[in-house]
N, C-alpha and C. Protein backbone atom coordinates (compact mmCIF):
# COMPACT_ATOMS: atom_id res chain seq x y z
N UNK A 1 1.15 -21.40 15.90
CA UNK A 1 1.78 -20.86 14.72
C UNK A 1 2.36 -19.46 15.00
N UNK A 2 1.35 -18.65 15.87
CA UNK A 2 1.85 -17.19 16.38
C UNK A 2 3.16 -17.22 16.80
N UNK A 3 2.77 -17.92 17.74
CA UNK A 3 4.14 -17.97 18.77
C UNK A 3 5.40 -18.97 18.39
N UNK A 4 5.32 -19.51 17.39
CA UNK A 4 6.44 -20.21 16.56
C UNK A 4 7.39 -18.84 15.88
N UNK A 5 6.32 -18.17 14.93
CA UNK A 5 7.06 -16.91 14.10
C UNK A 5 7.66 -15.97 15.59
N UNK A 6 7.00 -15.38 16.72
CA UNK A 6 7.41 -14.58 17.62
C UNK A 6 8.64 -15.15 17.80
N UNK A 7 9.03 -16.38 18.55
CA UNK A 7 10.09 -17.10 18.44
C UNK A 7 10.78 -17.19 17.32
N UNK A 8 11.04 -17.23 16.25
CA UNK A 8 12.12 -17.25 14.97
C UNK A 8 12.23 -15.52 15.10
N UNK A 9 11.53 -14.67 14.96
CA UNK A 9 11.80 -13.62 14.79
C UNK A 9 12.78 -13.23 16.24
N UNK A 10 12.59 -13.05 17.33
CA UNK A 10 13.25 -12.94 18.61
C UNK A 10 15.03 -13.73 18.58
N UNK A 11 14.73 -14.74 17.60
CA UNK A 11 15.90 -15.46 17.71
C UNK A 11 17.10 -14.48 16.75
N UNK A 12 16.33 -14.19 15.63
CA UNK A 12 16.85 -13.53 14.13
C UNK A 12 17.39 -12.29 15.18
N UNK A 13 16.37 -11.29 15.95
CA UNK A 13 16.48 -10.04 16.39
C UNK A 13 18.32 -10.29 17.32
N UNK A 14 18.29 -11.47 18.03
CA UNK A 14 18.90 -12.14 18.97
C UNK A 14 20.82 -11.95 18.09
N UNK A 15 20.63 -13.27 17.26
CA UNK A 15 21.73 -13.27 16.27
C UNK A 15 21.99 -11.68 15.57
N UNK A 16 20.98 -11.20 14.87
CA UNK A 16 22.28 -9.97 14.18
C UNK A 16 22.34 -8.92 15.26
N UNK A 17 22.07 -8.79 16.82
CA UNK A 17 22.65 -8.24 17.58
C UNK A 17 23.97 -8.40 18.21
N UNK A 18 24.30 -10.18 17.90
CA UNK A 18 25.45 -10.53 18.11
C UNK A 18 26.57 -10.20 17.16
N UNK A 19 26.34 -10.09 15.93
CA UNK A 19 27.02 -9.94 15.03
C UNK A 19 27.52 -8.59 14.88
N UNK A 20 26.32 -7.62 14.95
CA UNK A 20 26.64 -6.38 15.09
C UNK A 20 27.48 -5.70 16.42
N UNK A 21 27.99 -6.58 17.31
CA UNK A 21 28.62 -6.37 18.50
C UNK A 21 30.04 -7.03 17.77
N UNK A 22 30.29 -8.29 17.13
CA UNK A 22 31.60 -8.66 16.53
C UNK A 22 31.95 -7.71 15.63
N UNK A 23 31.25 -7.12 14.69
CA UNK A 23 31.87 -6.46 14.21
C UNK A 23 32.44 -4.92 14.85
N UNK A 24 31.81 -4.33 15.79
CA UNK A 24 32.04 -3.27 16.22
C UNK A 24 33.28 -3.64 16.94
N UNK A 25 33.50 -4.76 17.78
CA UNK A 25 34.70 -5.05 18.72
C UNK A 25 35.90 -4.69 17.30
N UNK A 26 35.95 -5.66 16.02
CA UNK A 26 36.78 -5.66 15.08
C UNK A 26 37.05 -4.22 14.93
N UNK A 27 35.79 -3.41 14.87
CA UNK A 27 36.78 -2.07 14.31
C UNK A 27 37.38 -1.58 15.34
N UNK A 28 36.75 -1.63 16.57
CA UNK A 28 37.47 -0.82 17.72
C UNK A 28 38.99 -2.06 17.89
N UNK A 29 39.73 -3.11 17.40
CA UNK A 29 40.43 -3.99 17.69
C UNK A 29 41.23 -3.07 16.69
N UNK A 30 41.08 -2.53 15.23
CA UNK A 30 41.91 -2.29 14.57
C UNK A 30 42.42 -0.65 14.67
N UNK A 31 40.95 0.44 14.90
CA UNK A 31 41.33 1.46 15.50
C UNK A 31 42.60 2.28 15.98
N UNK A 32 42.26 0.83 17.23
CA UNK A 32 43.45 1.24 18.16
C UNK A 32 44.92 0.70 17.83
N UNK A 33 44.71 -0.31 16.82
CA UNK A 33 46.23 -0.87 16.57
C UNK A 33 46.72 0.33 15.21
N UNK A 34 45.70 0.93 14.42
CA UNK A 34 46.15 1.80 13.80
C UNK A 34 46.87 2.80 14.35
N UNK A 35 46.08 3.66 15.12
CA UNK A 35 46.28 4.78 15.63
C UNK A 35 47.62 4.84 16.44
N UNK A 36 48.33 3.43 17.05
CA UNK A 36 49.44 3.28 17.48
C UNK A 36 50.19 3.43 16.11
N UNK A 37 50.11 2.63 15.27
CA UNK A 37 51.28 2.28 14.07
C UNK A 37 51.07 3.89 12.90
N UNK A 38 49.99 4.22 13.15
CA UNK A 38 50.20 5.39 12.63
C UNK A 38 50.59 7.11 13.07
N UNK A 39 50.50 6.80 14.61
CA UNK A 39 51.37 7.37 15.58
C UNK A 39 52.09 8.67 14.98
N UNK A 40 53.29 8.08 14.21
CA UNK A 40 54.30 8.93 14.04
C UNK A 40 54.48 9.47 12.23
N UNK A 41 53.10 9.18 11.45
CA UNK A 41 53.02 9.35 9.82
C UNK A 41 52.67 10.71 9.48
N UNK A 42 53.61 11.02 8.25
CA UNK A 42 53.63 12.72 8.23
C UNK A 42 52.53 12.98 7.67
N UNK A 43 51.34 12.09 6.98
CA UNK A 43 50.13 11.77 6.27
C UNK A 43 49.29 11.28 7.51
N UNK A 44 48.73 11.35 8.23
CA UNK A 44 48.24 10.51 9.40
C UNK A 44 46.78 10.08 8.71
N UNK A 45 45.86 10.86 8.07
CA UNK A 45 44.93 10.70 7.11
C UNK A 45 44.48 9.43 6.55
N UNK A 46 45.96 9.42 5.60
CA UNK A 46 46.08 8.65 4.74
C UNK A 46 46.76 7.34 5.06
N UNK A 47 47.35 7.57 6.41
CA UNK A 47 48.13 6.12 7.12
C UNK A 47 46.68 5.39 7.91
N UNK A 48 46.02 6.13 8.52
CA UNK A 48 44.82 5.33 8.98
C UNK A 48 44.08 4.76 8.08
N UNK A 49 43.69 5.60 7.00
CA UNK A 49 42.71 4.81 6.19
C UNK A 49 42.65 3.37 5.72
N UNK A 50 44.25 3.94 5.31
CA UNK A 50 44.70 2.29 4.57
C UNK A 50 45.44 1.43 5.46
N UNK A 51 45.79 1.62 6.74
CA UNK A 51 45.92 0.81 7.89
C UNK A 51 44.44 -0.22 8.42
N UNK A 52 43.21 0.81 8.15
CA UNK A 52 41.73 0.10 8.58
C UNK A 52 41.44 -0.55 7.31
N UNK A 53 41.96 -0.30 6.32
CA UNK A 53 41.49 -1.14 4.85
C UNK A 53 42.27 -2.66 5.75
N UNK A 54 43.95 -2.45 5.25
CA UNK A 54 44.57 -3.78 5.70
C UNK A 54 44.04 -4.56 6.97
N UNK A 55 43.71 -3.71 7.85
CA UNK A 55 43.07 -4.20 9.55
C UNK A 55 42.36 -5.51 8.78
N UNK A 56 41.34 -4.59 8.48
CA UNK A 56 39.81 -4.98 8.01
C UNK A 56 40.43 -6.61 7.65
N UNK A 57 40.93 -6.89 6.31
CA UNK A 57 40.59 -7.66 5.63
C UNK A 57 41.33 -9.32 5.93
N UNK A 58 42.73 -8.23 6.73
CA UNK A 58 43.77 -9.26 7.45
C UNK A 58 43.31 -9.49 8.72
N UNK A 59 42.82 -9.05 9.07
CA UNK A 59 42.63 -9.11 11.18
C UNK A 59 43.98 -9.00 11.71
N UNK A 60 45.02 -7.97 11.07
CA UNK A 60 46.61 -7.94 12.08
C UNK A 60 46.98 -6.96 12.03
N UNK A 61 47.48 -6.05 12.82
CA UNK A 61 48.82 -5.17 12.67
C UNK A 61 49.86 -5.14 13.07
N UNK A 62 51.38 -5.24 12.01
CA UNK A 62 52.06 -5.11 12.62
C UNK A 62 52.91 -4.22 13.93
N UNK A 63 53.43 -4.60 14.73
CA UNK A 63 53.76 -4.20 15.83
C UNK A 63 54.61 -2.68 15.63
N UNK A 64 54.71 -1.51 16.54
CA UNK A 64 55.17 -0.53 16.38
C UNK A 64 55.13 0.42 15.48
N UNK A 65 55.38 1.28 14.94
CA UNK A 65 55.37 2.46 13.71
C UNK A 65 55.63 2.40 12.37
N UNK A 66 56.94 1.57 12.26
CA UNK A 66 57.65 1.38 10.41
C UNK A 66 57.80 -0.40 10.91
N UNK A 67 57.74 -1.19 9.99
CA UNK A 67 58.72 -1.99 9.96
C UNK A 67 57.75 -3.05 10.83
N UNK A 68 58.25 -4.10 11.17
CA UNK A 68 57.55 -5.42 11.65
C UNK A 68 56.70 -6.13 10.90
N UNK A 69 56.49 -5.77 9.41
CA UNK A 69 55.50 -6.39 8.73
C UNK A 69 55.67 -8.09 8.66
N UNK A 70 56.77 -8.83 9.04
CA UNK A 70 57.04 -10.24 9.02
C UNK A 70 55.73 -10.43 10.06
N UNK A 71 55.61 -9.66 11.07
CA UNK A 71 54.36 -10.27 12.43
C UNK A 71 53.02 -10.69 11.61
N UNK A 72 52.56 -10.13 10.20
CA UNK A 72 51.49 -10.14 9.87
C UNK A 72 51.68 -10.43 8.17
N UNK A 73 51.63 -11.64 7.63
CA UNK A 73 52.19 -11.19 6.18
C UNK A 73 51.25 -11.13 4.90
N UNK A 74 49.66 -11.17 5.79
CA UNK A 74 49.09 -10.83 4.87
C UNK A 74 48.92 -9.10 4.31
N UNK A 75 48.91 -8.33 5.76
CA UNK A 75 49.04 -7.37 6.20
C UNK A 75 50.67 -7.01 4.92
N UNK A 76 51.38 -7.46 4.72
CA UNK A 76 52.74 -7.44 4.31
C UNK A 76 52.44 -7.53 2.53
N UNK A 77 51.76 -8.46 2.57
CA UNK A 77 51.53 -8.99 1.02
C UNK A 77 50.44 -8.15 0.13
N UNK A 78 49.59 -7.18 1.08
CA UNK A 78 48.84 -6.60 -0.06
C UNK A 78 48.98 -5.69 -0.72
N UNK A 79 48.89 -5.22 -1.98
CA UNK A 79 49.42 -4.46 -3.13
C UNK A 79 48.02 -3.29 -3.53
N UNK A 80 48.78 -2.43 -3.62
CA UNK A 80 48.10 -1.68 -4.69
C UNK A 80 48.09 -1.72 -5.70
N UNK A 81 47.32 -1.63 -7.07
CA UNK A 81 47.05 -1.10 -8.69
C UNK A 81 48.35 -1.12 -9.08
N UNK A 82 49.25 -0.50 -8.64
CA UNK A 82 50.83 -0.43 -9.43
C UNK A 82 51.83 -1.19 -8.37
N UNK A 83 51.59 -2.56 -7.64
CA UNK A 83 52.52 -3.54 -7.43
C UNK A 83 52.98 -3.03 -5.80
N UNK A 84 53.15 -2.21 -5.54
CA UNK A 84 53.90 -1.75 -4.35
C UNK A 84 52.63 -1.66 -3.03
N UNK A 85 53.46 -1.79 -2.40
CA UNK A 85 52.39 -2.04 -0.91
C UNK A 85 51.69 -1.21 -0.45
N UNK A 86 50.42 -1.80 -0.22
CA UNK A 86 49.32 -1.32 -0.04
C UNK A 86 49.53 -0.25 1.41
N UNK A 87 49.91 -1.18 2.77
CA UNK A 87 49.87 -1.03 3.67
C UNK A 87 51.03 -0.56 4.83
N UNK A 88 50.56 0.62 5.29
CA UNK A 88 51.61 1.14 5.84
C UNK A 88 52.82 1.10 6.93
């Protein structure tokens, strides 16, 4: 019975170490695609933040600084409170 629970627990310890490694890859995946596309924003602050919001929820960024949002259209489609795009 001991060594049944040692085993489920080892397994549990096992899994959310994996998970906690997917998610860390995700932020370091979006990070760096921010920090390119926000590159050249006279707000840089405020272009990352809501670049890692969109990252986050889409898993995409579009390619280069302004513009390319067709590459990603969820990334494209999300809105803020008053209709206009969320994402930079």
């Amino acid at each position: 019975m001991k060594l049944s629970f040692a085993a489920m627990l080892l397994l549990c310890l096992l899994l959310s170490f994996s998970f906690f490694q997917l998610s860390s890859a995700a932020s370091g995946f979006c990070s760096s695609k921010c920090a390119n596309r926000c590159s050249k924003a006279g707000r840089k602050d405020r272009c990352l933040k809501f670049c890692g919001i969109c990252c986050s929820k889409c898993k995409c960024v579009p390619s280069g600084t302004y513009g390319n949002k067709h590459e990603c259209p969820c990334y494209r489609d999300l809105k803020n409170s008053k209709g206009k795009g969320k994402c930079p």
